[in-house]
Short mmCIF file of C-alpha atoms in Angstrom, two decimals:
data_model
loop_
_atom_site.label_atom_id
_atom_site.label_comp_id
_atom_site.label_asym_id
_atom_site.label_seq_id
_atom_site.Cartn_x
_atom_site.Cartn_y
_atom_site.Cartn_z
CA MET A 1 -30.68 187.29 29.09
CA THR A 2 -33.24 190.04 29.45
CA GLN A 3 -32.94 192.33 32.42
CA PRO A 4 -35.92 192.79 34.78
CA GLU A 5 -37.70 196.05 34.25
CA ALA A 6 -36.66 199.05 36.28
CA GLU A 7 -38.90 200.30 39.05
CA THR A 8 -38.20 203.98 38.55
CA PRO A 9 -39.06 205.48 35.16
CA ALA A 10 -36.69 207.49 33.07
CA PRO A 11 -36.62 211.20 33.90
CA VAL A 12 -39.14 213.36 32.10
CA ALA A 13 -39.14 217.02 31.27
CA ARG A 14 -40.18 219.18 34.21
CA ASP A 15 -42.27 222.30 34.14
CA THR A 16 -40.06 225.27 33.34
CA VAL A 17 -42.29 227.65 35.36
CA PRO A 18 -42.31 226.77 39.06
CA LYS A 19 -45.75 225.97 40.42
CA GLN A 20 -47.23 227.06 43.69
CA ALA A 21 -48.80 224.38 45.85
CA PRO A 22 -52.62 224.36 45.70
CA PRO A 23 -54.28 226.17 48.62
CA ALA A 24 -54.90 224.10 51.73
CA TRP A 25 -58.70 224.44 51.47
CA LEU A 26 -58.66 222.96 47.96
CA VAL A 27 -56.50 220.03 49.08
CA VAL A 28 -58.99 219.39 51.90
CA LEU A 29 -61.93 219.59 49.49
CA LEU A 30 -60.23 217.17 47.11
CA ALA A 31 -59.48 214.75 49.97
CA VAL A 32 -63.08 214.91 51.25
CA SER A 33 -64.44 214.49 47.72
CA CYS A 34 -62.28 211.42 47.14
CA GLY A 35 -63.29 209.95 50.48
CA LEU A 36 -67.03 210.45 50.01
CA THR A 37 -66.98 209.18 46.44
CA VAL A 38 -64.82 206.09 46.94
CA ALA A 39 -67.03 205.19 49.92
CA ASN A 40 -69.69 204.18 47.39
CA LEU A 41 -67.61 201.09 46.63
CA TYR A 42 -67.60 199.86 50.22
CA TYR A 43 -70.94 200.63 51.85
CA ALA A 44 -72.19 197.15 51.01
CA GLN A 45 -69.36 195.26 52.74
CA PRO A 46 -70.65 195.46 56.35
CA LEU A 47 -74.26 195.10 55.12
CA LEU A 48 -73.93 191.70 53.46
CA ASN A 49 -75.99 189.95 56.11
CA GLU A 50 -78.82 192.49 55.67
CA LEU A 51 -78.68 192.05 51.89
CA ARG A 52 -78.86 188.28 52.30
CA THR A 53 -81.95 188.64 54.48
CA THR A 54 -83.67 191.19 52.24
CA PHE A 55 -83.18 189.35 48.97
CA GLY A 56 -82.91 185.75 50.20
CA VAL A 57 -79.47 185.00 48.73
CA GLY A 58 -76.42 183.15 50.06
CA GLU A 59 -73.06 184.44 51.31
CA ALA A 60 -71.27 184.08 47.97
CA ALA A 61 -74.13 185.76 46.07
CA ALA A 62 -74.26 188.63 48.56
CA GLY A 63 -70.52 189.16 48.05
CA GLY A 64 -71.39 189.63 44.36
CA VAL A 65 -72.69 193.12 45.19
CA VAL A 66 -69.17 194.15 46.19
CA THR A 67 -67.77 192.40 43.13
CA ALA A 68 -70.23 194.12 40.76
CA THR A 69 -69.37 197.54 42.19
CA GLN A 70 -65.64 196.96 41.80
CA ILE A 71 -66.01 195.54 38.29
CA GLY A 72 -67.96 198.68 37.37
CA TYR A 73 -65.18 200.76 38.86
CA ALA A 74 -62.51 198.90 36.89
CA ALA A 75 -64.52 199.34 33.68
CA GLY A 76 -64.87 203.04 34.40
CA MET A 77 -61.14 203.28 34.93
CA LEU A 78 -60.50 201.92 31.44
CA LEU A 79 -63.36 203.61 29.55
CA ILE A 80 -64.06 206.86 31.43
CA VAL A 81 -60.92 208.02 33.25
CA PRO A 82 -58.86 208.49 30.03
CA LEU A 83 -61.33 211.26 29.20
CA GLY A 84 -59.63 213.24 31.96
CA ASP A 85 -56.90 214.04 29.43
CA ARG A 86 -59.44 214.85 26.70
CA VAL A 87 -62.34 216.69 28.40
CA GLU A 88 -62.35 219.77 30.62
CA ASN A 89 -62.26 218.27 34.12
CA ARG A 90 -64.84 220.39 35.94
CA SER A 91 -67.58 219.45 33.49
CA LEU A 92 -66.58 215.78 33.45
CA VAL A 93 -66.50 215.57 37.25
CA SER A 94 -69.93 217.18 37.60
CA LEU A 95 -71.50 214.88 35.01
CA LEU A 96 -70.06 211.72 36.57
CA LEU A 97 -71.23 212.72 40.04
CA ALA A 98 -74.74 213.34 38.72
CA ILE A 99 -74.86 209.84 37.18
CA ALA A 100 -73.42 208.34 40.37
CA CYS A 101 -76.22 210.05 42.29
CA ALA A 102 -78.82 208.40 40.03
CA GLY A 103 -77.15 204.99 40.39
CA LEU A 104 -77.14 205.25 44.17
CA VAL A 105 -80.83 206.19 44.22
CA ALA A 106 -81.53 203.07 42.15
CA THR A 107 -79.41 201.01 44.57
CA GLY A 108 -81.30 202.27 47.59
CA LEU A 109 -84.70 201.62 45.98
CA ALA A 110 -83.83 198.29 44.30
CA PRO A 111 -86.85 195.92 44.46
CA GLN A 112 -84.90 192.84 43.31
CA PHE A 113 -81.37 191.53 43.71
CA SER A 114 -80.72 191.74 39.96
CA VAL A 115 -81.63 195.44 40.01
CA LEU A 116 -79.29 195.94 42.95
CA LEU A 117 -76.42 194.38 41.00
CA ILE A 118 -77.03 196.57 37.92
CA ALA A 119 -77.38 199.73 40.00
CA SER A 120 -74.18 198.85 41.91
CA LEU A 121 -72.37 198.44 38.59
CA ILE A 122 -73.50 201.95 37.50
CA ALA A 123 -72.60 203.56 40.83
CA GLY A 124 -69.20 201.88 40.76
CA SER A 125 -68.39 202.89 37.19
CA THR A 126 -69.14 206.58 37.78
CA SER A 127 -67.38 206.75 41.13
CA VAL A 128 -64.16 206.81 39.10
CA VAL A 129 -64.42 210.57 39.42
CA VAL A 130 -61.92 209.97 42.25
CA GLN A 131 -59.35 208.94 39.68
CA ILE A 132 -59.84 212.14 37.74
CA LEU A 133 -59.37 214.25 40.87
CA ILE A 134 -56.11 212.53 41.87
CA PRO A 135 -54.25 213.20 38.58
CA LEU A 136 -55.63 216.76 38.76
CA THR A 137 -54.04 217.05 42.20
CA ALA A 138 -50.73 215.83 40.75
CA ASP A 139 -50.97 218.41 37.94
CA LEU A 140 -51.62 221.21 40.42
CA SER A 141 -48.66 220.26 42.64
CA PRO A 142 -45.00 221.26 42.27
CA ASP A 143 -42.58 218.42 41.58
CA ALA A 144 -40.78 218.69 44.92
CA VAL A 145 -43.92 218.14 47.04
CA ARG A 146 -46.14 216.19 44.65
CA GLY A 147 -45.91 212.94 46.61
CA ARG A 148 -46.76 214.72 49.86
CA ILE A 149 -49.83 216.51 48.47
CA VAL A 150 -51.10 213.46 46.59
CA GLY A 151 -50.56 211.51 49.82
CA ARG A 152 -52.81 213.93 51.70
CA VAL A 153 -55.56 213.52 49.15
CA MET A 154 -55.04 209.75 49.21
CA SER A 155 -55.43 209.77 52.99
CA GLY A 156 -58.91 211.18 52.41
CA LEU A 157 -59.55 208.31 50.02
CA LEU A 158 -58.50 205.70 52.59
CA PHE A 159 -60.54 207.36 55.32
CA GLY A 160 -63.49 207.14 52.93
CA ILE A 161 -62.89 203.44 52.34
CA LEU A 162 -62.74 202.66 56.04
CA LEU A 163 -65.23 205.13 57.50
CA SER A 164 -67.79 204.12 54.88
CA ARG A 165 -68.16 200.84 56.71
CA VAL A 166 -68.71 202.63 60.02
CA ALA A 167 -71.29 204.99 58.52
CA ALA A 168 -73.07 202.14 56.75
CA SER A 169 -73.23 200.07 59.92
CA LEU A 170 -74.45 202.93 62.10
CA LEU A 171 -77.15 203.98 59.65
CA ALA A 172 -78.27 200.40 59.05
CA GLU A 173 -78.51 199.89 62.81
CA VAL A 174 -80.90 202.82 63.34
CA THR A 175 -82.68 202.82 59.95
CA THR A 176 -82.23 200.35 57.07
CA TRP A 177 -79.49 199.53 54.60
CA ARG A 178 -81.42 201.41 51.90
CA VAL A 179 -80.96 204.73 53.71
CA VAL A 180 -77.18 204.35 53.44
CA PHE A 181 -77.26 204.54 49.65
CA LEU A 182 -79.90 207.26 49.49
CA ILE A 183 -77.87 209.52 51.78
CA SER A 184 -74.79 208.89 49.65
CA ALA A 185 -76.81 209.92 46.59
CA GLY A 186 -77.50 213.26 48.27
CA LEU A 187 -73.80 213.71 49.06
CA MET A 188 -72.89 213.11 45.42
CA ALA A 189 -75.32 215.86 44.38
CA ILE A 190 -73.72 218.28 46.84
CA LEU A 191 -70.22 217.40 45.64
CA ALA A 192 -71.25 217.91 42.02
CA VAL A 193 -72.14 221.52 42.80
CA ALA A 194 -69.21 222.20 45.16
CA LEU A 195 -66.57 220.93 42.74
CA ARG A 196 -68.16 222.65 39.78
CA PHE A 197 -67.57 226.01 41.46
CA SER A 198 -64.26 225.21 43.21
CA LEU A 199 -62.07 223.35 40.73
CA PRO A 200 -59.76 225.39 38.52
CA ARG A 201 -60.26 225.07 34.79
CA ARG A 202 -57.89 222.50 33.32
CA ALA A 203 -57.30 222.64 29.60
CA PRO A 204 -57.45 219.24 27.84
CA LYS A 205 -54.01 217.78 27.17
CA THR A 206 -54.97 216.06 23.93
CA SER A 207 -57.53 216.49 21.17
CA VAL A 208 -57.50 212.95 19.75
CA HIS A 209 -60.82 211.20 19.25
CA TYR A 210 -62.13 208.73 21.83
CA GLY A 211 -61.02 205.59 20.01
CA GLU A 212 -57.47 206.83 19.67
CA LEU A 213 -57.56 207.94 23.30
CA LEU A 214 -58.31 204.37 24.38
CA ARG A 215 -55.65 202.95 22.06
CA SER A 216 -53.09 205.38 23.43
CA THR A 217 -54.01 204.25 26.95
CA LEU A 218 -53.22 200.65 26.04
CA ARG A 219 -49.97 201.74 24.42
CA LEU A 220 -48.91 203.37 27.69
CA ALA A 221 -49.31 200.01 29.42
CA ARG A 222 -47.27 198.37 26.68
CA ASP A 223 -44.50 200.96 26.63
CA HIS A 224 -43.91 201.44 30.37
CA PRO A 225 -42.74 198.35 32.31
CA ALA A 226 -42.79 200.33 35.56
CA LEU A 227 -46.52 200.98 35.06
CA ARG A 228 -47.26 197.28 34.55
CA ARG A 229 -45.17 196.27 37.53
CA ARG A 230 -46.67 198.85 39.86
CA ALA A 231 -50.22 198.05 38.75
CA LEU A 232 -49.70 194.33 39.42
CA TYR A 233 -48.09 195.02 42.80
CA GLN A 234 -51.16 196.96 43.82
CA ALA A 235 -53.55 194.40 42.35
CA ALA A 236 -51.93 191.73 44.53
CA LEU A 237 -52.29 193.72 47.74
CA TYR A 238 -55.72 195.07 46.92
CA SER A 239 -57.05 191.58 46.22
CA VAL A 240 -56.26 190.44 49.76
CA PHE A 241 -57.37 193.80 51.20
CA SER A 242 -60.78 193.26 49.57
CA ALA A 243 -60.91 189.63 50.68
CA PHE A 244 -60.28 190.74 54.27
CA TRP A 245 -62.91 193.48 54.39
CA THR A 246 -65.51 191.48 52.45
CA THR A 247 -65.36 188.52 54.83
CA ILE A 248 -64.58 190.15 58.18
CA ALA A 249 -68.27 191.02 58.60
CA PHE A 250 -69.07 187.30 58.49
CA VAL A 251 -66.36 186.62 61.10
CA LEU A 252 -67.54 189.31 63.50
CA THR A 253 -71.24 188.46 63.27
CA SER A 254 -70.53 184.76 63.98
CA ALA A 255 -69.28 182.93 67.09
CA PRO A 256 -67.49 183.82 69.31
CA PHE A 257 -68.17 187.52 68.67
CA HIS A 258 -71.82 187.76 67.56
CA TYR A 259 -71.37 191.46 66.79
CA SER A 260 -74.25 193.63 65.67
CA GLN A 261 -73.95 195.86 62.63
CA LEU A 262 -72.87 198.66 64.98
CA GLY A 263 -70.09 196.45 66.31
CA VAL A 264 -68.90 195.62 62.80
CA GLY A 265 -68.84 199.32 61.94
CA LEU A 266 -66.88 200.25 65.07
CA PHE A 267 -64.33 197.55 64.23
CA ALA A 268 -63.92 199.06 60.77
CA LEU A 269 -63.18 202.39 62.43
CA VAL A 270 -60.00 200.85 63.85
CA GLY A 271 -58.64 200.36 60.35
CA ALA A 272 -58.86 204.11 59.70
CA ALA A 273 -55.64 204.46 61.69
CA GLY A 274 -53.87 203.13 58.62
CA ALA A 275 -54.74 206.30 56.71
CA ALA A 276 -52.22 208.23 58.79
CA ILE A 277 -49.42 206.58 56.82
CA ALA A 278 -50.39 208.21 53.50
CA PRO A 279 -48.63 211.61 53.84
CA LEU A 280 -45.61 209.84 55.33
CA ALA A 281 -45.55 207.40 52.41
CA GLY A 282 -45.68 210.37 50.05
CA ARG A 283 -42.73 211.94 51.83
CA TRP A 284 -40.76 208.69 51.54
CA ALA A 285 -41.51 208.60 47.83
CA ASP A 286 -40.44 212.25 47.40
CA HIS A 287 -37.10 211.31 48.98
CA GLY A 288 -36.57 208.25 46.79
CA HIS A 289 -37.45 205.52 49.31
CA GLY A 290 -40.57 204.18 47.59
CA ARG A 291 -38.96 200.91 46.50
CA ILE A 292 -37.87 199.91 50.01
CA ALA A 293 -41.25 200.98 51.41
CA THR A 294 -42.94 198.72 48.86
CA GLY A 295 -40.96 195.63 49.85
CA ALA A 296 -41.60 196.31 53.52
CA SER A 297 -45.32 196.64 52.76
CA PHE A 298 -45.45 193.17 51.24
CA LEU A 299 -43.94 191.73 54.41
CA LEU A 300 -46.30 193.77 56.60
CA CYS A 301 -49.32 192.54 54.63
CA ALA A 302 -48.32 188.87 54.99
CA ALA A 303 -47.67 189.40 58.70
CA ALA A 304 -51.10 191.03 59.10
CA PHE A 305 -52.85 187.93 57.80
CA ALA A 306 -50.68 185.68 59.95
CA VAL A 307 -51.70 187.65 63.03
CA GLY A 308 -55.34 187.69 61.93
CA GLY A 309 -55.33 183.98 61.16
CA PHE A 310 -53.72 182.81 64.40
CA GLY A 311 -55.72 185.34 66.41
CA ALA A 312 -59.09 184.60 64.83
CA HIS A 313 -60.75 184.40 68.27
CA SER A 314 -59.26 187.69 69.47
CA VAL A 315 -60.74 190.99 68.34
CA ILE A 316 -57.48 192.70 69.32
CA ALA A 317 -55.49 190.47 66.96
CA LEU A 318 -57.98 191.11 64.17
CA ALA A 319 -57.78 194.87 64.80
CA VAL A 320 -53.97 194.81 64.66
CA ALA A 321 -54.21 192.88 61.39
CA ALA A 322 -56.66 195.43 59.96
CA ILE A 323 -54.42 198.39 60.81
CA ALA A 324 -51.28 196.71 59.43
CA LEU A 325 -53.08 195.67 56.24
CA ASP A 326 -54.41 199.17 55.58
CA MET A 327 -50.99 200.72 56.19
CA ALA A 328 -49.39 198.30 53.73
CA VAL A 329 -51.95 198.94 50.99
CA GLN A 330 -51.83 202.71 51.42
CA THR A 331 -48.02 202.80 51.32
CA THR A 332 -47.77 200.82 48.08
CA MET A 333 -50.56 202.87 46.49
CA VAL A 334 -48.93 206.24 47.18
CA SER A 335 -45.46 204.95 46.25
CA GLY A 336 -46.84 203.53 43.02
CA GLN A 337 -48.59 206.73 42.04
CA HIS A 338 -45.41 208.69 42.67
CA VAL A 339 -43.69 206.43 40.12
CA ILE A 340 -46.37 206.38 37.44
CA TYR A 341 -47.07 210.13 37.49
CA GLN A 342 -43.49 210.70 36.31
CA LEU A 343 -43.93 208.54 33.23
CA ASP A 344 -45.83 211.02 31.05
CA PRO A 345 -47.05 214.32 32.53
CA ASN A 346 -49.32 214.83 29.50
CA ALA A 347 -51.14 211.53 30.04
CA ARG A 348 -51.55 211.26 33.79
CA ALA A 349 -55.25 210.42 33.63
CA ARG A 350 -54.60 207.60 31.15
CA VAL A 351 -51.63 206.27 33.12
CA ASN A 352 -53.77 206.39 36.26
CA SER A 353 -56.58 204.54 34.49
CA ILE A 354 -54.32 201.57 33.73
CA TYR A 355 -52.93 201.55 37.25
CA LEU A 356 -56.27 201.76 39.03
CA ALA A 357 -58.19 199.51 36.64
CA THR A 358 -55.64 196.75 37.12
CA PHE A 359 -55.68 196.81 40.87
CA PHE A 360 -59.46 197.18 41.13
CA VAL A 361 -59.81 194.07 38.99
CA GLY A 362 -57.59 192.48 41.61
CA GLY A 363 -59.93 193.83 44.29
CA ALA A 364 -63.01 192.45 42.54
CA ILE A 365 -61.38 189.03 42.22
CA GLY A 366 -60.30 189.19 45.86
CA SER A 367 -63.82 190.00 47.05
CA GLU A 368 -65.35 187.10 45.16
CA VAL A 369 -62.60 184.58 45.94
CA GLY A 370 -62.63 185.66 49.58
CA SER A 371 -66.39 185.06 49.81
CA VAL A 372 -66.08 181.64 48.18
CA LEU A 373 -63.11 180.63 50.35
CA TYR A 374 -64.85 181.75 53.51
CA HIS A 375 -67.90 179.69 52.57
CA ALA A 376 -65.70 176.65 51.82
CA GLY A 377 -62.95 176.86 54.44
CA GLY A 378 -63.78 179.66 56.87
CA TRP A 379 -61.48 182.42 58.06
CA THR A 380 -58.44 180.13 57.98
CA ALA A 381 -58.72 179.75 54.20
CA VAL A 382 -58.99 183.54 53.74
CA SER A 383 -55.97 184.10 56.00
CA ILE A 384 -53.82 181.65 54.03
CA LEU A 385 -54.73 183.41 50.79
CA GLY A 386 -53.94 186.78 52.35
CA ALA A 387 -50.50 185.67 53.52
CA VAL A 388 -49.44 183.87 50.34
CA ILE A 389 -50.30 186.53 47.73
CA PRO A 390 -48.07 189.31 49.14
CA LEU A 391 -45.20 186.85 49.57
CA ILE A 392 -45.46 186.01 45.86
CA ALA A 393 -45.41 189.75 45.11
CA LEU A 394 -42.37 190.12 47.36
CA ALA A 395 -40.55 187.41 45.42
CA TRP A 396 -41.23 189.32 42.20
CA TRP A 397 -40.14 192.58 43.86
CA THR A 398 -36.69 191.06 44.42
CA THR A 399 -36.20 190.88 40.63
CA GLU A 400 -36.36 194.68 40.33
CA ARG A 401 -33.26 196.62 39.41
CA ARG A 402 -32.34 198.99 42.17
CA SER A 403 -32.42 202.58 40.95
CA VAL A 404 -30.27 205.40 42.28
CA ASP A 405 -33.53 207.15 43.16
CA SER A 406 -34.91 204.21 45.17
#
């Protein structure tokens, strides 16, 4: 009988020269950069009603904007992020941010829904600059505090995910939805310059040609069971996370709430409390408790949807569900990255590309399925999906071998 794959990878060679932790200002800049860039994937979520009105499409079609952005992001993870091991990172980051800027301008000026979808795909694919910055953070950090520092940068990423909805709602309330994307385009231009002059030079870790680089990325997925397991864990949670945040705008703008866009944005602000868990999750991972934290996160996620489902007419219950859901997703993400970054220090960008591409595919599926389920069965159908998926993941988690480092 085959044994289930181990959660914790085999030890790898450590750096023989101790590293110093990156300066605090650089960690802050990396966190802000990740937050502002990943926000591009989520601006559309609280604006779906405005997009429906502008382009005359239905709920499921409007949710396709979120899906297109996340599919673009997943494609970028597979096709662009591996270049982080092959190309000098400062130049790659600047180029991607410049293209993201152009895609966001096209999104903001889109005259037709089809143009909006294509522009969203471009903006999503180039926003993967986040996933070049995170492995760079891991490379710059000493082994003993890597989880903690990556957790701090990841907290910026989660703040970006959640505050993007607030910013989008506020701006759409006082201007139009188009201004949201045009302002983000300006922010990408600023980041391109700031990171160009602030990031340290990082020598490429491989000189293989692009085709071999992609093949080696796929081999990493084949050769490391812990990578596959962790990627699928995160895909499961991120699918229901995306289903929640894609459909909650429909819930809050309908009876009994009848919230405005400002109200939807302020609700999203509540979820930002979940970002506080990221440095703590990194500390747990540094001390070998990532496996237990992962199992607890699956239970917390299922409980969040139970609370949200039974409390569908209470904004307090929905807010509690949002906070619990975001804490669960953030904990598994940081714990997972702590595991995968130990697999091959010379291929962290490629390992990260498999991890993130897998779970963003899950997010894209979750956004689309959530929209369809909401249209067919309302919030109850979305809540059932959100409770069942993490319980399935929990059942799989029980097949893991317990490691001495867990």
